[in-house]
PDB file of C-alpha atoms in Angstrom:
ATOM      1  CA  ASP E   1       0.000   0.000   0.000  1.00 63.00           C
ATOM      2  CA  ALA E   2       1.759   3.116  -1.260  1.00 75.00           C
ATOM      3  CA  GLY E   3       1.772   6.053   1.080  1.00 92.00           C
ATOM      4  CA  VAL E   4       1.712   9.707   0.138  1.00 95.00           C
ATOM      5  CA  THR E   5       4.375  10.569  -2.426  1.00 96.00           C
ATOM      6  CA  GLN E   6       5.721  13.978  -3.386  1.00 97.00           C
ATOM      7  CA  SER E   7       7.992  15.266  -6.113  1.00 97.00           C
ATOM      8  CA  PRO E   8      10.527  16.639  -6.440  1.00 97.00           C
ATOM      9  CA  THR E   9      12.412  16.000  -3.202  1.00 96.00           C
ATOM     10  CA  HIS E  10      14.457  19.167  -3.415  1.00 96.00           C
ATOM     11  CA  LEU E  11      14.194  22.270  -5.556  1.00 96.00           C
ATOM     12  CA  ILE E  12      16.196  25.461  -5.913  1.00 98.00           C
ATOM     13  CA  LYS E  13      14.589  28.502  -7.538  1.00 98.00           C
ATOM     14  CA  THR E  14      15.379  32.171  -7.977  1.00 98.00           C
ATOM     15  CA  ARG E  15      13.287  35.050  -6.670  1.00 98.00           C
ATOM     16  CA  GLY E  16      10.456  35.930  -9.029  1.00 98.00           C
ATOM     17  CA  GLN E  17      10.271  32.478 -10.599  1.00 98.00           C
ATOM     18  CA  GLN E  18       7.342  30.110 -10.448  1.00 98.00           C
ATOM     19  CA  VAL E  19       7.311  26.577  -9.050  1.00 98.00           C
ATOM     20  CA  THR E  20       5.021  23.541  -9.235  1.00 98.00           C
ATOM     21  CA  LEU E  21       5.076  20.795  -6.612  1.00 98.00           C
ATOM     22  CA  ARG E  22       3.269  17.485  -7.015  1.00 98.00           C
ATOM     23  CA  CYS E  23       1.559  15.059  -4.658  1.00 98.00           C
ATOM     24  CA  SER E  24      -0.029  11.630  -5.011  1.00 98.00           C
ATOM     25  CA  PRO E  25      -2.313  10.691  -2.114  1.00 96.00           C
ATOM     26  CA  LYS E  26      -2.346   7.444  -0.192  1.00 94.00           C
ATOM     27  CA  SER E  27      -4.346   4.708  -1.896  1.00 93.00           C
ATOM     28  CA  GLY E  28      -8.053   5.091  -1.106  1.00 91.00           C
ATOM     29  CA  HIS E  29      -7.755   8.747  -0.104  1.00 93.00           C
ATOM     30  CA  ASP E  30      -9.646  11.479  -1.939  1.00 94.00           C
ATOM     31  CA  THR E  31      -8.678  14.636  -0.044  1.00 94.00           C
ATOM     32  CA  VAL E  32      -5.361  16.460  -0.283  1.00 95.00           C
ATOM     33  CA  SER E  33      -4.045  19.250   1.932  1.00 94.00           C
ATOM     34  CA  TRP E  34      -0.898  21.326   1.505  1.00 97.00           C
ATOM     35  CA  TYR E  35       1.241  22.774   4.267  1.00 96.00           C
ATOM     36  CA  GLN E  36       4.283  25.044   4.490  1.00 97.00           C
ATOM     37  CA  GLN E  37       6.779  24.245   7.244  1.00 95.00           C
ATOM     38  CA  ALA E  38       9.490  26.807   7.931  1.00 93.00           C
ATOM     39  CA  LEU E  39      12.613  25.656   9.734  1.00 90.00           C
ATOM     40  CA  GLY E  40      11.937  25.052  13.430  1.00 87.00           C
ATOM     41  CA  GLN E  41       8.197  25.618  13.158  1.00 90.00           C
ATOM     42  CA  GLY E  42       5.048  23.572  12.880  1.00 92.00           C
ATOM     43  CA  PRO E  43       3.280  23.066   9.545  1.00 93.00           C
ATOM     44  CA  GLN E  44       1.110  25.977   8.379  1.00 94.00           C
ATOM     45  CA  PHE E  45      -2.082  25.053   6.517  1.00 92.00           C
ATOM     46  CA  ILE E  46      -2.172  26.417   2.938  1.00 95.00           C
ATOM     47  CA  PHE E  47      -5.318  24.831   1.494  1.00 94.00           C
ATOM     48  CA  GLN E  48      -7.280  21.627   1.082  1.00 93.00           C
ATOM     49  CA  TYR E  49      -8.701  20.068  -2.099  1.00 95.00           C
ATOM     50  CA  TYR E  50     -11.661  17.731  -2.328  1.00 93.00           C
ATOM     51  CA  GLU E  51     -13.581  16.735  -5.451  1.00 93.00           C
ATOM     52  CA  GLU E  52     -11.196  18.865  -7.518  1.00 95.00           C
ATOM     53  CA  GLU E  53     -12.145  22.053  -5.662  1.00 95.00           C
ATOM     54  CA  GLU E  54     -10.462  24.139  -2.991  1.00 94.00           C
ATOM     55  CA  ARG E  55     -12.518  23.457   0.130  1.00 90.00           C
ATOM     56  CA  GLN E  56     -10.628  25.490   2.736  1.00 88.00           C
ATOM     57  CA  ARG E  57      -7.768  27.972   2.653  1.00 91.00           C
ATOM     58  CA  GLY E  58      -5.313  29.230   5.230  1.00 90.00           C
ATOM     59  CA  ASN E  59      -3.744  32.679   5.450  1.00 90.00           C
ATOM     60  CA  PHE E  60      -1.672  32.522   2.297  1.00 95.00           C
ATOM     61  CA  PRO E  61      -1.655  35.028  -0.587  1.00 96.00           C
ATOM     62  CA  ASP E  62      -3.080  34.338  -4.018  1.00 96.00           C
ATOM     63  CA  ARG E  63       0.439  33.601  -5.253  1.00 98.00           C
ATOM     64  CA  PHE E  64      -0.230  30.155  -3.820  1.00 98.00           C
ATOM     65  CA  SER E  65      -2.656  28.171  -5.926  1.00 97.00           C
ATOM     66  CA  GLY E  66      -3.462  24.544  -6.410  1.00 97.00           C
ATOM     67  CA  HIS E  67      -5.223  21.958  -8.421  1.00 97.00           C
ATOM     68  CA  GLN E  68      -6.626  18.493  -7.868  1.00 98.00           C
ATOM     69  CA  PHE E  69      -6.960  16.007 -10.711  1.00 97.00           C
ATOM     70  CA  PRO E  70      -9.647  13.333 -11.232  1.00 97.00           C
ATOM     71  CA  ASN E  71      -7.244  10.680  -9.896  1.00 96.00           C
ATOM     72  CA  TYR E  72      -7.028  12.734  -6.648  1.00 96.00           C
ATOM     73  CA  SER E  73      -3.412  13.756  -7.169  1.00 97.00           C
ATOM     74  CA  SER E  74      -2.661  17.408  -6.618  1.00 98.00           C
ATOM     75  CA  GLU E  75      -0.305  20.240  -7.534  1.00 98.00           C
ATOM     76  CA  LEU E  76       0.774  23.281  -5.573  1.00 98.00           C
ATOM     77  CA  ASN E  77       1.842  26.308  -7.608  1.00 98.00           C
ATOM     78  CA  VAL E  78       3.663  29.302  -6.212  1.00 98.00           C
ATOM     79  CA  ASN E  79       4.187  32.382  -8.390  1.00 97.00           C
ATOM     80  CA  ALA E  80       6.578  35.300  -7.988  1.00 98.00           C
ATOM     81  CA  LEU E  81       8.722  33.452  -5.473  1.00 98.00           C
ATOM     82  CA  LEU E  82      10.078  35.354  -2.474  1.00 98.00           C
ATOM     83  CA  LEU E  83      13.032  34.447  -0.270  1.00 97.00           C
ATOM     84  CA  GLY E  84      10.517  33.838   2.533  1.00 96.00           C
ATOM     85  CA  ASP E  85       8.905  31.052   0.528  1.00 98.00           C
ATOM     86  CA  SER E  86      11.893  28.837   1.290  1.00 97.00           C
ATOM     87  CA  ALA E  87      10.485  25.979   3.365  1.00 97.00           C
ATOM     88  CA  LEU E  88       9.496  22.329   3.444  1.00 96.00           C
ATOM     89  CA  TYR E  89       6.205  21.881   1.599  1.00 98.00           C
ATOM     90  CA  LEU E  90       4.176  18.982   2.884  1.00 97.00           C
ATOM     91  CA  CYS E  91       1.259  17.222   1.287  1.00 97.00           C
ATOM     92  CA  ALA E  92      -1.211  15.254   3.414  1.00 94.00           C
ATOM     93  CA  SER E  93      -4.039  13.024   2.296  1.00 94.00           C
ATOM     94  CA  SER E  94      -7.169  11.759   3.998  1.00 91.00           C
ATOM     95  CA  ARG E  95     -10.454  10.116   3.157  1.00 89.00           C
ATOM     96  CA  ALA E  96     -13.642  12.132   3.417  1.00 83.00           C
ATOM     97  CA  GLY E  97     -16.079  10.692   5.910  1.00 74.00           C
ATOM     98  CA  LEU E  98     -13.414   8.776   7.818  1.00 67.00           C
ATOM     99  CA  GLY E  99     -12.545  11.296  10.464  1.00 63.00           C
ATOM    100  CA  TYR E 100      -9.777  13.842  10.175  1.00 76.00           C
ATOM    101  CA  GLU E 101      -6.758  11.577  10.134  1.00 81.00           C
ATOM    102  CA  GLN E 102      -4.256  12.957   7.663  1.00 86.00           C
ATOM    103  CA  TYR E 103      -1.196  11.103   6.431  1.00 90.00           C
ATOM    104  CA  PHE E 104       1.791  13.156   5.315  1.00 93.00           C
ATOM    105  CA  GLY E 105       4.291  12.709   2.538  1.00 95.00           C
ATOM    106  CA  PRO E 106       8.027  13.280   2.998  1.00 94.00           C
ATOM    107  CA  GLY E 107       7.817  16.830   1.672  1.00 96.00           C
ATOM    108  CA  THR E 108       9.558  18.939  -0.961  1.00 97.00           C
ATOM    109  CA  ARG E 109      12.370  21.167   0.262  1.00 96.00           C
ATOM    110  CA  LEU E 110      12.171  24.467  -1.666  1.00 98.00           C
ATOM    111  CA  THR E 111      15.049  26.919  -1.520  1.00 97.00           C
ATOM    112  CA  VAL E 112      14.606  30.365  -3.050  1.00 98.00           C
ATOM    113  CA  THR E 113      17.811  32.315  -3.734  1.00 97.00           C
TER     114      THR E 113
ATOM    115  CA  GLY R   1       0.195  32.242  11.036  1.00 63.00           C
ATOM    116  CA  GLN R   2      -1.787  30.828  13.931  1.00 73.00           C
ATOM    117  CA  GLN R   3      -0.108  28.066  15.938  1.00 80.00           C
ATOM    118  CA  LEU R   4      -1.062  26.239  19.087  1.00 91.00           C
ATOM    119  CA  ASN R   5       1.139  26.528  22.177  1.00 94.00           C
ATOM    120  CA  GLN R   6       3.040  23.393  23.103  1.00 96.00           C
ATOM    121  CA  SER R   7       5.074  22.839  26.240  1.00 96.00           C
ATOM    122  CA  PRO R   8       7.723  22.087  27.005  1.00 96.00           C
ATOM    123  CA  GLN R   9       9.494  23.465  23.937  1.00 95.00           C
ATOM    124  CA  SER R  10      12.213  20.844  24.327  1.00 95.00           C
ATOM    125  CA  MET R  11      13.240  18.220  26.827  1.00 94.00           C
ATOM    126  CA  PHE R  12      16.060  15.823  27.588  1.00 93.00           C
ATOM    127  CA  ILE R  13      15.128  12.663  29.427  1.00 89.00           C
ATOM    128  CA  GLN R  14      16.797   9.422  30.451  1.00 92.00           C
ATOM    129  CA  GLU R  15      15.864   6.208  28.681  1.00 93.00           C
ATOM    130  CA  GLY R  16      13.099   4.464  30.601  1.00 94.00           C
ATOM    131  CA  GLU R  17      11.554   7.654  31.962  1.00 94.00           C
ATOM    132  CA  ASP R  18       7.985   8.733  31.313  1.00 95.00           C
ATOM    133  CA  VAL R  19       7.343  11.903  29.267  1.00 95.00           C
ATOM    134  CA  SER R  20       4.460  14.338  29.395  1.00 96.00           C
ATOM    135  CA  MET R  21       3.725  17.212  27.042  1.00 97.00           C
ATOM    136  CA  ASN R  22       0.711  19.367  26.387  1.00 97.00           C
ATOM    137  CA  CYS R  23      -0.912  21.612  23.863  1.00 97.00           C
ATOM    138  CA  THR R  24      -3.164  24.572  24.589  1.00 95.00           C
ATOM    139  CA  SER R  25      -5.356  26.863  22.543  1.00 93.00           C
ATOM    140  CA  SER R  26      -7.537  29.909  23.024  1.00 91.00           C
ATOM    141  CA  SER R  27     -10.037  28.332  20.635  1.00 89.00           C
ATOM    142  CA  ILE R  28     -12.229  25.263  20.955  1.00 91.00           C
ATOM    143  CA  PHE R  29     -11.466  22.292  18.738  1.00 91.00           C
ATOM    144  CA  ASN R  30     -13.600  19.291  17.839  1.00 89.00           C
ATOM    145  CA  THR R  31     -10.662  17.041  17.063  1.00 91.00           C
ATOM    146  CA  TRP R  32      -7.100  16.772  18.334  1.00 93.00           C
ATOM    147  CA  LEU R  33      -4.299  14.924  16.585  1.00 94.00           C
ATOM    148  CA  TRP R  34      -0.768  14.100  17.710  1.00 96.00           C
ATOM    149  CA  TYR R  35       2.092  13.645  15.234  1.00 96.00           C
ATOM    150  CA  LYS R  36       5.800  12.793  15.434  1.00 97.00           C
ATOM    151  CA  GLN R  37       8.272  14.169  12.907  1.00 96.00           C
ATOM    152  CA  ASP R  38      11.777  12.854  12.334  1.00 93.00           C
ATOM    153  CA  PRO R  39      14.426  14.994  10.592  1.00 85.00           C
ATOM    154  CA  GLY R  40      13.886  15.246   6.837  1.00 82.00           C
ATOM    155  CA  GLU R  41      10.539  13.468   6.935  1.00 88.00           C
ATOM    156  CA  GLY R  42       6.877  14.348   7.090  1.00 92.00           C
ATOM    157  CA  PRO R  43       4.897  14.074  10.335  1.00 93.00           C
ATOM    158  CA  VAL R  44       3.548  10.631  11.223  1.00 93.00           C
ATOM    159  CA  LEU R  45       0.135  10.357  12.860  1.00 91.00           C
ATOM    160  CA  LEU R  46       0.283   8.868  16.365  1.00 95.00           C
ATOM    161  CA  ILE R  47      -3.138   9.345  17.924  1.00 94.00           C
ATOM    162  CA  ALA R  48      -6.477  10.964  16.972  1.00 92.00           C
ATOM    163  CA  LEU R  49      -8.986  12.210  19.568  1.00 94.00           C
ATOM    164  CA  TYR R  50     -12.598  13.028  18.695  1.00 91.00           C
ATOM    165  CA  LYS R  51     -14.444  13.567  21.967  1.00 93.00           C
ATOM    166  CA  ALA R  52     -13.897  15.844  24.968  1.00 94.00           C
ATOM    167  CA  GLY R  53     -12.488  13.847  27.873  1.00 94.00           C
ATOM    168  CA  GLU R  54     -11.456  10.976  25.611  1.00 94.00           C
ATOM    169  CA  LEU R  55      -8.372   9.025  26.629  1.00 96.00           C
ATOM    170  CA  THR R  56      -6.735   6.975  23.861  1.00 96.00           C
ATOM    171  CA  SER R  57      -3.642   4.769  23.866  1.00 96.00           C
ATOM    172  CA  ASN R  58      -1.336   3.557  21.118  1.00 95.00           C
ATOM    173  CA  GLY R  59       1.287   1.261  22.606  1.00 96.00           C
ATOM    174  CA  ARG R  60       3.390   3.281  25.034  1.00 97.00           C
ATOM    175  CA  LEU R  61       1.626   6.497  24.005  1.00 97.00           C
ATOM    176  CA  THR R  62      -1.477   7.857  25.713  1.00 98.00           C
ATOM    177  CA  ALA R  63      -3.268  11.047  24.742  1.00 98.00           C
ATOM    178  CA  GLN R  64      -6.212  12.897  26.233  1.00 97.00           C
ATOM    179  CA  PHE R  65      -8.698  15.377  24.806  1.00 96.00           C
ATOM    180  CA  GLY R  66      -9.176  18.081  27.456  1.00 95.00           C
ATOM    181  CA  ILE R  67     -12.697  18.555  28.785  1.00 95.00           C
ATOM    182  CA  THR R  68     -12.598  22.267  27.953  1.00 93.00           C
ATOM    183  CA  ARG R  69     -11.814  21.289  24.336  1.00 92.00           C
ATOM    184  CA  LYS R  70      -9.006  23.841  24.414  1.00 94.00           C
ATOM    185  CA  ASP R  71      -6.169  21.507  25.312  1.00 95.00           C
ATOM    186  CA  SER R  72      -4.705  18.053  24.854  1.00 97.00           C
ATOM    187  CA  PHE R  73      -2.002  15.996  26.533  1.00 97.00           C
ATOM    188  CA  LEU R  74       0.401  13.312  25.325  1.00 98.00           C
ATOM    189  CA  ASN R  75       2.247  10.898  27.571  1.00 98.00           C
ATOM    190  CA  ILE R  76       5.000   8.493  26.558  1.00 97.00           C
ATOM    191  CA  SER R  77       5.825   5.738  29.003  1.00 96.00           C
ATOM    192  CA  ALA R  78       9.207   4.037  29.397  1.00 95.00           C
ATOM    193  CA  SER R  79      10.921   6.138  26.724  1.00 94.00           C
ATOM    194  CA  ILE R  80      13.410   4.535  24.331  1.00 92.00           C
ATOM    195  CA  PRO R  81      16.036   6.143  22.048  1.00 91.00           C
ATOM    196  CA  SER R  82      13.783   5.930  18.960  1.00 92.00           C
ATOM    197  CA  ASP R  83      11.286   8.242  20.668  1.00 94.00           C
ATOM    198  CA  VAL R  84      13.638  11.097  19.729  1.00 94.00           C
ATOM    199  CA  GLY R  85      11.976  13.595  17.427  1.00 95.00           C
ATOM    200  CA  ILE R  86       9.585  16.505  17.329  1.00 97.00           C
ATOM    201  CA  TYR R  87       6.036  15.989  18.551  1.00 97.00           C
ATOM    202  CA  PHE R  88       3.284  18.176  17.143  1.00 96.00           C
ATOM    203  CA  CYS R  89      -0.305  18.557  18.205  1.00 96.00           C
ATOM    204  CA  ALA R  90      -2.946  19.682  15.725  1.00 94.00           C
ATOM    205  CA  GLY R  91      -6.449  20.959  16.362  1.00 93.00           C
ATOM    206  CA  ILE R  92      -9.362  20.963  13.965  1.00 88.00           C
ATOM    207  CA  SER R  93     -12.385  23.201  14.331  1.00 75.00           C
ATOM    208  CA  GLY R  94     -15.714  22.884  12.537  1.00 65.00           C
ATOM    209  CA  THR R  95     -13.996  23.609   9.241  1.00 68.00           C
ATOM    210  CA  TYR R  96     -11.358  21.565   7.479  1.00 73.00           C
ATOM    211  CA  LYS R  97      -8.586  23.845   8.682  1.00 79.00           C
ATOM    212  CA  TYR R  98      -5.860  22.120  10.682  1.00 87.00           C
ATOM    213  CA  ILE R  99      -3.890  24.238  13.148  1.00 91.00           C
ATOM    214  CA  PHE R 100      -0.571  22.793  14.288  1.00 93.00           C
ATOM    215  CA  GLY R 101       1.357  23.446  17.472  1.00 94.00           C
ATOM    216  CA  THR R 102       4.845  24.844  17.821  1.00 92.00           C
ATOM    217  CA  GLY R 103       6.292  21.413  18.596  1.00 95.00           C
ATOM    218  CA  THR R 104       8.034  19.685  21.510  1.00 97.00           C
ATOM    219  CA  ARG R 105      11.560  18.478  20.763  1.00 96.00           C
ATOM    220  CA  LEU R 106      12.345  15.276  22.645  1.00 95.00           C
ATOM    221  CA  LYS R 107      15.843  13.931  23.179  1.00 91.00           C
ATOM    222  CA  VAL R 108      16.411  10.657  24.994  1.00 85.00           C
ATOM    223  CA  LEU R 109      19.700   9.969  26.737  1.00 82.00           C
ATOM    224  CA  ALA R 110      20.643   6.304  26.684  1.00 74.00           C
TER     225      ALA R 110
END
């Protein structure tokens, strides 16, 4: 049973560029959430996707956008990158109707220079 | 961004000792979750709590959902070296928004 997978593992971008991160949920899961984790801090909720729509959003600017595909996989897009966007980006999946238990992937480490 | 308060921030303990940590909020939550994160990895779910006053165990781990719904506690009994890591609580309100704590860093001395 494959867990949550994310790609790429690491990424280095320059200020002002755009980036796309990808996530495949755990088998049987239909809901995907994205988090930003700065060094030494807890994960910060970005948004959640269910049935290909954004269901809930945290306090992140519109530069952060996402998409969910019919196979439940998801992408996180960040435009006009800032140095402060450097962080570990985590994807978590869950199954609607089965409580709130989320399972996390290993994350994508984004460095903006 | 909003984060829940966890204490202690970090702790060193001897192998075999019991560990207690807690998580507090100014807001009420309907669900509490506890995660452990190892370096370079994503958080791993340890325990989920769905009802005020609920006490749930997972092996050597025991967690409680505070009756005020504004706090939760995690206890680890007879700690072992592999318990090292960062422990996060997370609260969920009526929406699908998960709020994580600031983390408790645990180091176990063999």
